[in-house]
Coordinates of C-alpha atoms in Angstrom, one line a residue:
Chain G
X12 CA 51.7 -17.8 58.7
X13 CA 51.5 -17.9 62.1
X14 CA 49.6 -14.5 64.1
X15 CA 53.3 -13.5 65.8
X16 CA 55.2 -13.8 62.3
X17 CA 52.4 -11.4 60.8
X18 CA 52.7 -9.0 63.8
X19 CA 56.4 -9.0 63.1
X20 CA 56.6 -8.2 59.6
X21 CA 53.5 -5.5 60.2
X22 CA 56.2 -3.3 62.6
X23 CA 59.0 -4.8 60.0
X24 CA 57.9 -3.0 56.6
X25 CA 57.3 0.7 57.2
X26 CA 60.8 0.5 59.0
X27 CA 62.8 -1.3 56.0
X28 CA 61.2 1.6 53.6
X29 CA 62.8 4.4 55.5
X30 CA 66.1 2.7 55.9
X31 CA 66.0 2.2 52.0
X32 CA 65.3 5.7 51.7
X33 CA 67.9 6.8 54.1
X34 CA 70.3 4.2 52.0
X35 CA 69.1 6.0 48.5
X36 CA 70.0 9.5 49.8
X37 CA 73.1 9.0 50.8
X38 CA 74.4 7.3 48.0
X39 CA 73.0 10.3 46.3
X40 CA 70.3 8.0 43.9
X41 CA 67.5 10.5 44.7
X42 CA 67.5 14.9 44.6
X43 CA 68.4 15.5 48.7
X44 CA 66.6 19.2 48.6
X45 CA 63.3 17.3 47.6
X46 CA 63.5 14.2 49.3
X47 CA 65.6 14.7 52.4
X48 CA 66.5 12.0 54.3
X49 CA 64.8 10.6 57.2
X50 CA 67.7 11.3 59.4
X51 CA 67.5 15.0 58.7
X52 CA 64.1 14.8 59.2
X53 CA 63.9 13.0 62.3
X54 CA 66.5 15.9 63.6
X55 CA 63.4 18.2 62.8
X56 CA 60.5 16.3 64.3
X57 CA 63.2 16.6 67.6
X58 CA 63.1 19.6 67.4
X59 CA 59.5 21.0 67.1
X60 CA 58.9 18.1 69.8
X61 CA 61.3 20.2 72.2
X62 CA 59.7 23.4 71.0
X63 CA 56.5 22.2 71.2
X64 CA 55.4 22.5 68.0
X65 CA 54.7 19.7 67.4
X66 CA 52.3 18.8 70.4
X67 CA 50.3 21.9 69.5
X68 CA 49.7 20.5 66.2
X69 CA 49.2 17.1 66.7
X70 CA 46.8 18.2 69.5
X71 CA 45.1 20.1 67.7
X72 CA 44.3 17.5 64.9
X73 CA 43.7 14.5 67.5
X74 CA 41.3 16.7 69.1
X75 CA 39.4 17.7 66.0
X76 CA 40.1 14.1 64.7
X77 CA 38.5 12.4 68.3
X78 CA 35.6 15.0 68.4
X79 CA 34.9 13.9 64.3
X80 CA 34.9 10.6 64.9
X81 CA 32.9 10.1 67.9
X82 CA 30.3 12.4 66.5
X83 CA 30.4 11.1 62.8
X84 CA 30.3 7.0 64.0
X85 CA 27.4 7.7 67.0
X86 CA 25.0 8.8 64.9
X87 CA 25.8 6.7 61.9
X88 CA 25.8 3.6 63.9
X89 CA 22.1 5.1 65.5
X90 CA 20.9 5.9 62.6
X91 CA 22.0 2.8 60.3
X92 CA 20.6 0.6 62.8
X93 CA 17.0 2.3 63.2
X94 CA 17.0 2.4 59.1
X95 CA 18.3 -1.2 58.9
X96 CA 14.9 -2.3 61.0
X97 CA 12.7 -0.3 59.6
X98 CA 11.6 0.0 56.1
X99 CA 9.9 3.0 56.8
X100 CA 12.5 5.1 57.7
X101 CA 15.2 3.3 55.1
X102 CA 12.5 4.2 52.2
X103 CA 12.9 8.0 53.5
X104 CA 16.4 8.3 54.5
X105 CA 18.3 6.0 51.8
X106 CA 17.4 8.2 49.1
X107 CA 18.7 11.3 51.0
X108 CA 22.6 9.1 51.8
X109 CA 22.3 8.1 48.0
X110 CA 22.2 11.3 46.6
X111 CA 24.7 13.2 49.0
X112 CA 27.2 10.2 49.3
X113 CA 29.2 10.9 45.5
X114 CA 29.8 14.0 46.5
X115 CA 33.6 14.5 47.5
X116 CA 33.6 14.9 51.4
X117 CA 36.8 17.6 50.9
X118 CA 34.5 19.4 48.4
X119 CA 32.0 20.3 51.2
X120 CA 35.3 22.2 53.1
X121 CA 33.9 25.4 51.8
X122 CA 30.3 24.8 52.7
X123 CA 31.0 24.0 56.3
X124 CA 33.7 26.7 56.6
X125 CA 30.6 29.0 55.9
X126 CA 27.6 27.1 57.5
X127 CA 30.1 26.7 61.1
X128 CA 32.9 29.5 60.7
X129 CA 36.6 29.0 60.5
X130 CA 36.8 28.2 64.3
X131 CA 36.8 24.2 65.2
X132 CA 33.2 23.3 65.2
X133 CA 33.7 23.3 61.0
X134 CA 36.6 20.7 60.8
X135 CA 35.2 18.7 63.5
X136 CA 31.9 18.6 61.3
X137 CA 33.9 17.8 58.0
X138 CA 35.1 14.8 59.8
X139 CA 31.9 13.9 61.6
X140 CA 29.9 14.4 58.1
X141 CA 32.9 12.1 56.8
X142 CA 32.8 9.3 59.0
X143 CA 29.3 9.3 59.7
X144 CA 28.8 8.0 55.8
X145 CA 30.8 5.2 55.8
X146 CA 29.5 4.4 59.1
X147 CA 25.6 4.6 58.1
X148 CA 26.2 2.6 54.9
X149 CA 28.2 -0.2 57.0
X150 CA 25.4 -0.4 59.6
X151 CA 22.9 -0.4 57.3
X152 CA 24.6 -3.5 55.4
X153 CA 25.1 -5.2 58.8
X154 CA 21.9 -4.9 59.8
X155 CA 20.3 -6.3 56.5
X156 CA 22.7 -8.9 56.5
X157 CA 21.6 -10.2 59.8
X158 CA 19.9 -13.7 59.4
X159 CA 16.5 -13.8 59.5
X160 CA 16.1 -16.4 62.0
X161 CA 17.8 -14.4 64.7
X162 CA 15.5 -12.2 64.7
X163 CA 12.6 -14.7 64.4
X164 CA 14.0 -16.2 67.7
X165 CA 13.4 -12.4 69.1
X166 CA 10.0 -11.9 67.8
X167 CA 9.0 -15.9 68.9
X168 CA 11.0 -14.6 72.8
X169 CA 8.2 -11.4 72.4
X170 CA 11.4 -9.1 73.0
X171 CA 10.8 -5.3 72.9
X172 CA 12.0 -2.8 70.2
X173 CA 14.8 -1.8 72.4
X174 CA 15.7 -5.6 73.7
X175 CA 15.6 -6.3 69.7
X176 CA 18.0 -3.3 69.0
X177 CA 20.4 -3.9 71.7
X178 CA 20.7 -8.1 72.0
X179 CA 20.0 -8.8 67.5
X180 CA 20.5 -6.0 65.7
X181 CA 23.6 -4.3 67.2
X182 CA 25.8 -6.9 68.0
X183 CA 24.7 -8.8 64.7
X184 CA 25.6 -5.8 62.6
X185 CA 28.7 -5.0 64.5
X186 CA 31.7 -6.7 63.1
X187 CA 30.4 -4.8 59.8
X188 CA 29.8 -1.7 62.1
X189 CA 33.6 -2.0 62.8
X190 CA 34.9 -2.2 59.6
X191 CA 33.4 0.8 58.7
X192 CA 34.6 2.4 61.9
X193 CA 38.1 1.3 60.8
X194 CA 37.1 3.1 56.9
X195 CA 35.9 6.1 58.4
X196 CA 39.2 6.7 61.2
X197 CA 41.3 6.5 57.9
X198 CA 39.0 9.2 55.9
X199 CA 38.9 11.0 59.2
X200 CA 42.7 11.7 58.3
X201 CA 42.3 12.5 55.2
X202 CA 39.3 15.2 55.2
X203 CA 41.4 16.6 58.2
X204 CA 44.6 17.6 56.9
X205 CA 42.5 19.3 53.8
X206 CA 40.4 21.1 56.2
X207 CA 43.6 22.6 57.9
X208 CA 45.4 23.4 55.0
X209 CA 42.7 26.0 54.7
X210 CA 41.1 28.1 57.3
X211 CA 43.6 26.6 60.0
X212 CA 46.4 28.3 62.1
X213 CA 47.3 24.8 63.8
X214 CA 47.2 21.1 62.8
X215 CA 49.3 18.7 61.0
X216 CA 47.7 19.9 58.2
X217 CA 48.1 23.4 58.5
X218 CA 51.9 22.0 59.1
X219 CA 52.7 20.6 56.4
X220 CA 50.7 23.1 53.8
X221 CA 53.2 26.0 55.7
X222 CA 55.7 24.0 55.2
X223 CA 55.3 23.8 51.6
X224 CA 54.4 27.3 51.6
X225 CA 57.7 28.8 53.3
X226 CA 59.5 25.5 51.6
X227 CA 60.3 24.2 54.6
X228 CA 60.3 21.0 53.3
X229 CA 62.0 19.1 56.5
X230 CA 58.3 20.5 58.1
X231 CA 56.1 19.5 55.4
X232 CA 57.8 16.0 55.8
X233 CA 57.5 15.8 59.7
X234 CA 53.9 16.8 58.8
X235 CA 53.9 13.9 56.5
X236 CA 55.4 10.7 58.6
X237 CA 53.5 11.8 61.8
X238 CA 50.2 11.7 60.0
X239 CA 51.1 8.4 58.5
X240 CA 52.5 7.1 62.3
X241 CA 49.2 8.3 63.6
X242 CA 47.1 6.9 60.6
X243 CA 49.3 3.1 61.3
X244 CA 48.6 3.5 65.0
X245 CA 45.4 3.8 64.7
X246 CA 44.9 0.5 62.6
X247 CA 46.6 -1.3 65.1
X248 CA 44.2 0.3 67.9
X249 CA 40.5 -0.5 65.7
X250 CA 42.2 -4.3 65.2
X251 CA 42.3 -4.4 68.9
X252 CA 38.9 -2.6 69.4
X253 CA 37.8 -5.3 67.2
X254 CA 39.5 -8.3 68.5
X255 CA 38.1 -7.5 71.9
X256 CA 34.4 -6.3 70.9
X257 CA 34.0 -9.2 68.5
X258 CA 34.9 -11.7 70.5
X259 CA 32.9 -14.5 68.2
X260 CA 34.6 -13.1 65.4
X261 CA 38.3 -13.7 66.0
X262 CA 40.3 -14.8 63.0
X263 CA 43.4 -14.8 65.3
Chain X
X9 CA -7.1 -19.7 82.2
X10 CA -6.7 -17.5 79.2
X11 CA -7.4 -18.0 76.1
X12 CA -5.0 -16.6 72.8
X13 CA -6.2 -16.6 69.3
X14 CA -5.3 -15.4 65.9
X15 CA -6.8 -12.8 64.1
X16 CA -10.4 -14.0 63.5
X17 CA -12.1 -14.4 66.6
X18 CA -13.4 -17.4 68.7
X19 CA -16.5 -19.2 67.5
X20 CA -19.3 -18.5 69.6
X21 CA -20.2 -22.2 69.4
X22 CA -16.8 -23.5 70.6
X23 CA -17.7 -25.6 73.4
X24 CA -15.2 -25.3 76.5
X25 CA -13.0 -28.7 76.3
X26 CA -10.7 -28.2 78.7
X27 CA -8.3 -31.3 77.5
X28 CA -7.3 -29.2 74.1
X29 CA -4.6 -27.3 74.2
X30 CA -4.3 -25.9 70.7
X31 CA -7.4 -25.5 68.5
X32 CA -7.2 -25.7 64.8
X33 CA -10.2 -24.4 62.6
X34 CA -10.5 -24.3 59.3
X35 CA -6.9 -22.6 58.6
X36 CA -6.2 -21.5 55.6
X37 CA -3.1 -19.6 54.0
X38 CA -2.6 -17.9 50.6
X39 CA 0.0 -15.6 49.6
X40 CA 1.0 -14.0 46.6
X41 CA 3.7 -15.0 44.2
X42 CA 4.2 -12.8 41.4
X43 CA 0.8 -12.5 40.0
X44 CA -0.8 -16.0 41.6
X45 CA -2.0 -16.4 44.9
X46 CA -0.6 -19.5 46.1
X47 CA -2.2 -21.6 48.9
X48 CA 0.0 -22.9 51.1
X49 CA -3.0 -24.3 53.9
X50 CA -6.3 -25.2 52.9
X51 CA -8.8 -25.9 55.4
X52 CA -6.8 -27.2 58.0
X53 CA -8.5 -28.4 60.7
X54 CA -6.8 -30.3 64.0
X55 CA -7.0 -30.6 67.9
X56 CA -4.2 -30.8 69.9
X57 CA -4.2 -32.0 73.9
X58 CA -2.2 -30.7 76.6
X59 CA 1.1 -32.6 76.7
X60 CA 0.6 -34.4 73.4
X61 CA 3.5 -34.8 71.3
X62 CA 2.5 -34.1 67.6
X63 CA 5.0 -34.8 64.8
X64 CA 3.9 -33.6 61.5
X65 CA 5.3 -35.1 58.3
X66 CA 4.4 -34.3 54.3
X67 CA 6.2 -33.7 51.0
X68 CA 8.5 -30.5 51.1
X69 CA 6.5 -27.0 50.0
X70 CA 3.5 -28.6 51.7
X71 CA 3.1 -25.8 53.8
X72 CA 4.3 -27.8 56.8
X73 CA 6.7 -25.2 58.1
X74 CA 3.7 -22.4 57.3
X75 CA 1.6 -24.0 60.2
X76 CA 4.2 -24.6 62.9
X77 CA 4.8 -20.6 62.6
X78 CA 1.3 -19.5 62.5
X79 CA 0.7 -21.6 65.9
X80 CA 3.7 -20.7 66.8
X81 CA 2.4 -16.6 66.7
X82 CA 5.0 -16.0 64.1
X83 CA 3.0 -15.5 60.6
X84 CA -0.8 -14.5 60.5
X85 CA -3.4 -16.9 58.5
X86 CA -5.5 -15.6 55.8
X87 CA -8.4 -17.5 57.3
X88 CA -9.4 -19.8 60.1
X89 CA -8.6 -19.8 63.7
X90 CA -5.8 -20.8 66.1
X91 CA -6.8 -20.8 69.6
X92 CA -4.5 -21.9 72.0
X93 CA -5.3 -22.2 76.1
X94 CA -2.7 -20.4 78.2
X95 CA -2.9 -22.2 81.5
X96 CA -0.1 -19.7 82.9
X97 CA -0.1 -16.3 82.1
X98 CA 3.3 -16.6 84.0
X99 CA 5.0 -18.4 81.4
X100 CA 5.5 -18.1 78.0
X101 CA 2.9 -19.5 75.9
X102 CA 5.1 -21.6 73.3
X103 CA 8.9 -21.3 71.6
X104 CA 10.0 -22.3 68.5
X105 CA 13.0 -24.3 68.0
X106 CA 14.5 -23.4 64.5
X107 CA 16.2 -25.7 61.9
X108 CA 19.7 -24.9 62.7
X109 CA 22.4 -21.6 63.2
X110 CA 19.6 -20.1 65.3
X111 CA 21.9 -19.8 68.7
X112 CA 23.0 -16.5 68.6
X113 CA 26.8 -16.4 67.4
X114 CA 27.5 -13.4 69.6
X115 CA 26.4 -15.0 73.1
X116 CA 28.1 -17.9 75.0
X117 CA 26.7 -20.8 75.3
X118 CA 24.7 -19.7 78.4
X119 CA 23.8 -16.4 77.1
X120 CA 21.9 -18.3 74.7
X121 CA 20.2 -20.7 77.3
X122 CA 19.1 -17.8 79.7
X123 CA 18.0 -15.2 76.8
X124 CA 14.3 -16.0 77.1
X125 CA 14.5 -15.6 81.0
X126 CA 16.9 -12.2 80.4
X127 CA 14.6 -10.6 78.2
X128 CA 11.4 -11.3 80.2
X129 CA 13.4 -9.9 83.5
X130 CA 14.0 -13.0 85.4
X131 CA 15.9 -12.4 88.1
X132 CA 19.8 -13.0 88.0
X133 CA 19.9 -15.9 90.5
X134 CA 16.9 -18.1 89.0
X135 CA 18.0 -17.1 85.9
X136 CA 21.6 -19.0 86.9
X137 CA 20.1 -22.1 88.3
X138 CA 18.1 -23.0 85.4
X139 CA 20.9 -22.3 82.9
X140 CA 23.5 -24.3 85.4
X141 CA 20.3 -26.9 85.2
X142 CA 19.6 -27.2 81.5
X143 CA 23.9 -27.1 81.0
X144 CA 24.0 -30.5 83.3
X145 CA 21.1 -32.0 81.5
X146 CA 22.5 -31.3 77.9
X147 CA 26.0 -32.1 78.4
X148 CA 27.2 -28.7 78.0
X149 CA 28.4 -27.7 81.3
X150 CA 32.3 -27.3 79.7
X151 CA 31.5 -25.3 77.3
X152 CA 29.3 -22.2 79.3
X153 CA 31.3 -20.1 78.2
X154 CA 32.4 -20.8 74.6
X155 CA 30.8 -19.4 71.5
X156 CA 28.9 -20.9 69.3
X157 CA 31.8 -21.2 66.3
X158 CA 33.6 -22.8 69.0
X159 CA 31.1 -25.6 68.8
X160 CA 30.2 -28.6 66.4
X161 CA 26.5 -28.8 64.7
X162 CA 24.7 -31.2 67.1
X163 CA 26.2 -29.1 70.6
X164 CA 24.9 -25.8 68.7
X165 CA 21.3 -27.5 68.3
X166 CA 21.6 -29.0 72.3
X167 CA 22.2 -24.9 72.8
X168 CA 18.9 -24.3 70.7
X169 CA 16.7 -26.8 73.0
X170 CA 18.1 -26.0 76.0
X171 CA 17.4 -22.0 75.2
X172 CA 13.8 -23.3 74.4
X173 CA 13.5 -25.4 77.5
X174 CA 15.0 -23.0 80.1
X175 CA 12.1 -20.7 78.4
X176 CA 9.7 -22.9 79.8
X177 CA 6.6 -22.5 77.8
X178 CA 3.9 -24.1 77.6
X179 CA 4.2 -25.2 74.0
X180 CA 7.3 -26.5 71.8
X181 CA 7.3 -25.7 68.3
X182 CA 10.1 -27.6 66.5
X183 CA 11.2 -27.2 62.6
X184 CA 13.0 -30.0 61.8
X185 CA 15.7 -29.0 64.2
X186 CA 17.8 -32.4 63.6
X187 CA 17.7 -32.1 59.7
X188 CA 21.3 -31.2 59.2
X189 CA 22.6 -33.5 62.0
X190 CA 24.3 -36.7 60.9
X191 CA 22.6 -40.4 61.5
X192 CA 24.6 -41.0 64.9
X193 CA 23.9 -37.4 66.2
X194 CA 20.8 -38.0 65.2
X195 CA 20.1 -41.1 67.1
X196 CA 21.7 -39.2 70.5
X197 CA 19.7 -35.8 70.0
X198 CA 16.2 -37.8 69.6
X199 CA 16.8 -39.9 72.5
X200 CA 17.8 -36.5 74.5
X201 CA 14.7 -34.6 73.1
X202 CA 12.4 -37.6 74.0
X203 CA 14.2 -37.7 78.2
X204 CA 13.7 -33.8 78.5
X205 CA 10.1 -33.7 77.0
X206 CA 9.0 -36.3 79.4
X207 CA 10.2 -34.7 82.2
X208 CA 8.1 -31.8 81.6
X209 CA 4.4 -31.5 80.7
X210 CA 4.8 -29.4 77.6
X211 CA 2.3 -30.1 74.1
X212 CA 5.0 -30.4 71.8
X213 CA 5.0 -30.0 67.4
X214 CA 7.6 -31.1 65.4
X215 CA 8.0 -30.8 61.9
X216 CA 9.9 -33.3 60.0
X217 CA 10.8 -35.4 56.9
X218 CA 11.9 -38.5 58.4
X219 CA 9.7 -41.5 59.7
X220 CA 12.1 -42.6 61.8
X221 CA 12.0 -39.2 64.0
X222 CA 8.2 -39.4 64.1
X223 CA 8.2 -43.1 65.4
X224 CA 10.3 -42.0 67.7
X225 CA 8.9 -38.8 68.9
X226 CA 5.2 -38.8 68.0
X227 CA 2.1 -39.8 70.4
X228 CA 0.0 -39.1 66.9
X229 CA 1.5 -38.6 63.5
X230 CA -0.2 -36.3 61.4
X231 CA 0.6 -36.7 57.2
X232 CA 0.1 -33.8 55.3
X233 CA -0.9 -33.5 51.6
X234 CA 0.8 -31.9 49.0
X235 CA 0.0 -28.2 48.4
X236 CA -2.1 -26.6 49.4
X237 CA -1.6 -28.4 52.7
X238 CA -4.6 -30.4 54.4
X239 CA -4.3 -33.6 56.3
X240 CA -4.2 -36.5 54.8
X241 CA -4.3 -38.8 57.5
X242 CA -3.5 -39.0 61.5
X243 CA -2.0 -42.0 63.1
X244 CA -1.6 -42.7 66.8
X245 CA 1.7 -44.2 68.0
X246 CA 1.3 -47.4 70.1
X247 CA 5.1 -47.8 70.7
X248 CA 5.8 -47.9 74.4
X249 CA 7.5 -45.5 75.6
X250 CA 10.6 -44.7 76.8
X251 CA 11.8 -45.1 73.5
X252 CA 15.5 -46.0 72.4
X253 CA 16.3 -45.1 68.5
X254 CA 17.6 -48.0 68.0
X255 CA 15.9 -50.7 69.9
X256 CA 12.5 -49.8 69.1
X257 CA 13.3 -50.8 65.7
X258 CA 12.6 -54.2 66.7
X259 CA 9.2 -54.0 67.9
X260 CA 7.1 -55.1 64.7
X261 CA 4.5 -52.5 65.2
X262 CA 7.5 -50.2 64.3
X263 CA 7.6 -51.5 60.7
X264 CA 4.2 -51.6 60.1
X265 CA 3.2 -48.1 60.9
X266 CA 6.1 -47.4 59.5
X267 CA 5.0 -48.9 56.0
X268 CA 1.4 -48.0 56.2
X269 CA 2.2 -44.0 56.9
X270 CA 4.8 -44.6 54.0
X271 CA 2.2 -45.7 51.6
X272 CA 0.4 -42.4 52.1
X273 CA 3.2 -40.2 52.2
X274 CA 4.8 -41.9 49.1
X275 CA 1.5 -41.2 47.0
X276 CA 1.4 -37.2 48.6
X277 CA 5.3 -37.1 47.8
X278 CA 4.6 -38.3 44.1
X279 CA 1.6 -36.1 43.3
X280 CA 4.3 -32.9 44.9
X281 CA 6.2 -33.8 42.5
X282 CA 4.0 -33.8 39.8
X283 CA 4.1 -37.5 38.7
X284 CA 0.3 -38.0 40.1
X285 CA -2.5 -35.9 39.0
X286 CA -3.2 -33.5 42.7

């Protein structure tokens, strides 16, 4: 298949669901007062987008999202690398990941909510704490996966620490580093919108759990589509980040 | 003039010769497998002059790859002594030339070339002239700035010796870097290798399995033994040189030191293999 066919149908897909739901509605195949149709709930999204609503929200969650992220994948890229080059500190952090990593990052919601307060700083830190696992377990792959031999060429070039860090380890580790980048934006999402439906007056989380709780559900479903628009848009953004910072890795 | 030296020390009895270039005493490497110690080197003793060309051949696992990296600074020797005379603290000492996929995939082709001159701060513009240099020489000057995935196996390994070259040290250390080209590319890389060496005064080692590469390349062919590695016999190379792959092939004294380092190697190959008592 060729790469502008494949770009095509990605757009194509999610659009052909909603006009099959639209379809199903009105030929009255599926319950209207608990799915309504994407028409109706378009309508809404216009109208907390003229209210502003909606920007409030989805500010709110970009922000927390943005600041999550950037925290969560800086030092789990920092940290993965330093433990993928030294035994030493693998041997003492590995257990520590190991041991922490089954447990349920939506779980540790309460935790934070009493370690930071309900303010910002403890949803930014679920998402930072989210992202930086699958970030640190990705770097710490890529960086054991790098061959050998490159890294012989450094030692046999007498590079320092630093030169071996920034010209082996970190570009050899990074389309890895990327995919996890790409795991953690998604789970970035998803520990989000659980950490505003609780302990949150604004959000696209908090929108769609007041939604449900006033059964509002045109809201709750604005909530809904706008998280997975945001969640799609991103994808297409980290395949970009990746096609240009991985330029010897291009499949396309 | 400096003088560099592995772990043990220089003999206080050494005499000062200024002609050697790398000094081989009585090396020796063991390391553990499992619960044996397995000796890779035993007693390994060889001189090496300034600008010689060196081509070591033995049976595989004969510890042949062991040495080049211990000269090379890379592993450490459980006993003996490397001392090698640094005649320009300036320049590197030596570089390694690796088997194969050793160009880094994530630099352009003259990323690679100039990352020996980037790392030790050569300046930008020197830096340029000897990578738009060693590009001309090695046929690569379209493809500065490709990857290497964009590149078949014999340009990748032309990438590999032109890094080493634009490095500029003082010794070559090569492990079998043509050993997963075919015949033809071969033939071309060798007769490359060979121009480029002689332009410069470099002492050169190269590790390989083929005869045909040592004829070629060698001043003096050294034969190892089967493990643990010693040397079983040295041979000097009267081919004239410059050399052409395929014409010295018809100079007679091709196919007779050909033959006669065969009928060592053969019996070195046969006891590796456990079909003649070590």
């Amino acid at each position: 298949m060729t790469s502008r066919s494949t770009r095509f149908l990605n757009i194509v897909s999610p659009l052909g669901l909603l006009v099959i739901w639209q379809l199903a509605v009105q030929a009255g195949l599926v319950d209207r007062r608990m799915f309504p149709p994407p028409s109706e709930i378009l309508t809404t999204l216009f109208h907390m987008a003229e209210t502003g609503e909606l920007w409030i929200n989805l500010g709110a969650s970009l922000w927390r999202v943005g600041a999550g992220l950037a925290i969560g994948s800086t030092a789990g890229v920092t940290i993965g690398i330093i433990m993928g080059l030294s035994p030493l500190v693998r041997a003492l952090v590995q257990p520590i990941i190991s041991a922490t990593y089954p447990v349920p990052r939506t779980a540790i919601v309460p935790l934070f909510l009493i370690i930071f307060g309900i303010g910002e700083l403890s949803k930014v830190m679920v998402v930072a704490t989210s992202v930086f696992y699958v970030v640190i377990i990705n770097t710490v792959t890529g960086v054991l996966s790098i061959d050998k031999v490159y890294l012989d060429v450094g030692r046999d070039m007498k590079v320092s620490r630093l030169q071996a860090f920034r010209t082996i380890a970190l570009p050899g580790a990074l389309p890895t580093i990327i995919s996890g980048l790409k795991l953690g934006a998604g789970i970035a999402f998803l520990v989000l919108v659980v950490a505003e439906y609780t302990g949150s007056q604004t959000g696209i989380g908090y929108m769609i759990w007041e939604g449900w709780q006033i059964l509002d559900l045109d809201q709750m479903y604005v909530g809904l589509l706008v998280i997975a628009v945001i969640g799609w848009l991103v994808n297409l953004i980290m395949d970009e980040v990746e096609y240009f910072a991985v330029p010897w890795h291009r499949h396309r | 003039m400096v003088m560099t030296e592995g772990r043990a020390g220089i003999e206080a009895d050494q005499k000062y010769e200024p002609d050697i270039k790398i000094r081989i005493t009585g090396l020796t490497k063991s390391f553990r497998v499992g619960a044996q110690d397995v000796v890779a080197l035993q007693d390994l003793s060889l001189n090496i002059k300034a600008g010689e060309f060196i081509v070591i051949v033995g049976p595989s696992g004969c510890g042949k790859t062991t040495l080049l990296r211990i000269v090379a600074g890379l592993d450490r020797q459980s006993h003996g002594h490397v001392v090698r005379q640094h005649a320009d603290p300036k320049k590197p000492l030596s570089t390694m030339i690796f088997q194969e996929h050793a160009v880094f995939p994530w630099f352009s082709v003259e990323k690679n070339i100039e990352y020996g001159l980037r790392m030790r701060g050569v300046p930008k513009r020197e830096r340029r002239a000897t990578v738009e240099q060693f590009l001309g020489k090695m046929g690569l000057r379209d493809y500065a700035k490709a990857y290497p995935h964009q590149l078949s196996g014999g340009m990748k390994q032309r990438v590999s010796i032109a890094r080493a070259f634009a490095n500029d040290p003082e010794i070559l250390c090569m492990d079998e870097p043509f050993a997963a080209l075919d015949e033809q590319n071969k033939a071309i890389m060798l007769e490359e290798l060979t121009r480029i060496w002689s332009e410069t005064l470099k002492t050169a080692l190269f590790i390989t399995h083929s005869l045909d590469e040592a004829l070629i390349l060698a001043d003096r062919i050294v034969v190892m033994t089967s493990r643990p590695g010693r040397i079983a016999a040295i041979f000097d190379n009267p081919l004239p040189r410059p050399r052409k792959s395929y014409e010295i092939r018809r100079d007679p004294a091709y196919g007779k030191l050909s033959a006669e380092i065969w009928d060592i190697l053969r019996v070195e190959v046969l006891k590796s293999r456990g079909e003649l008592p070590a």
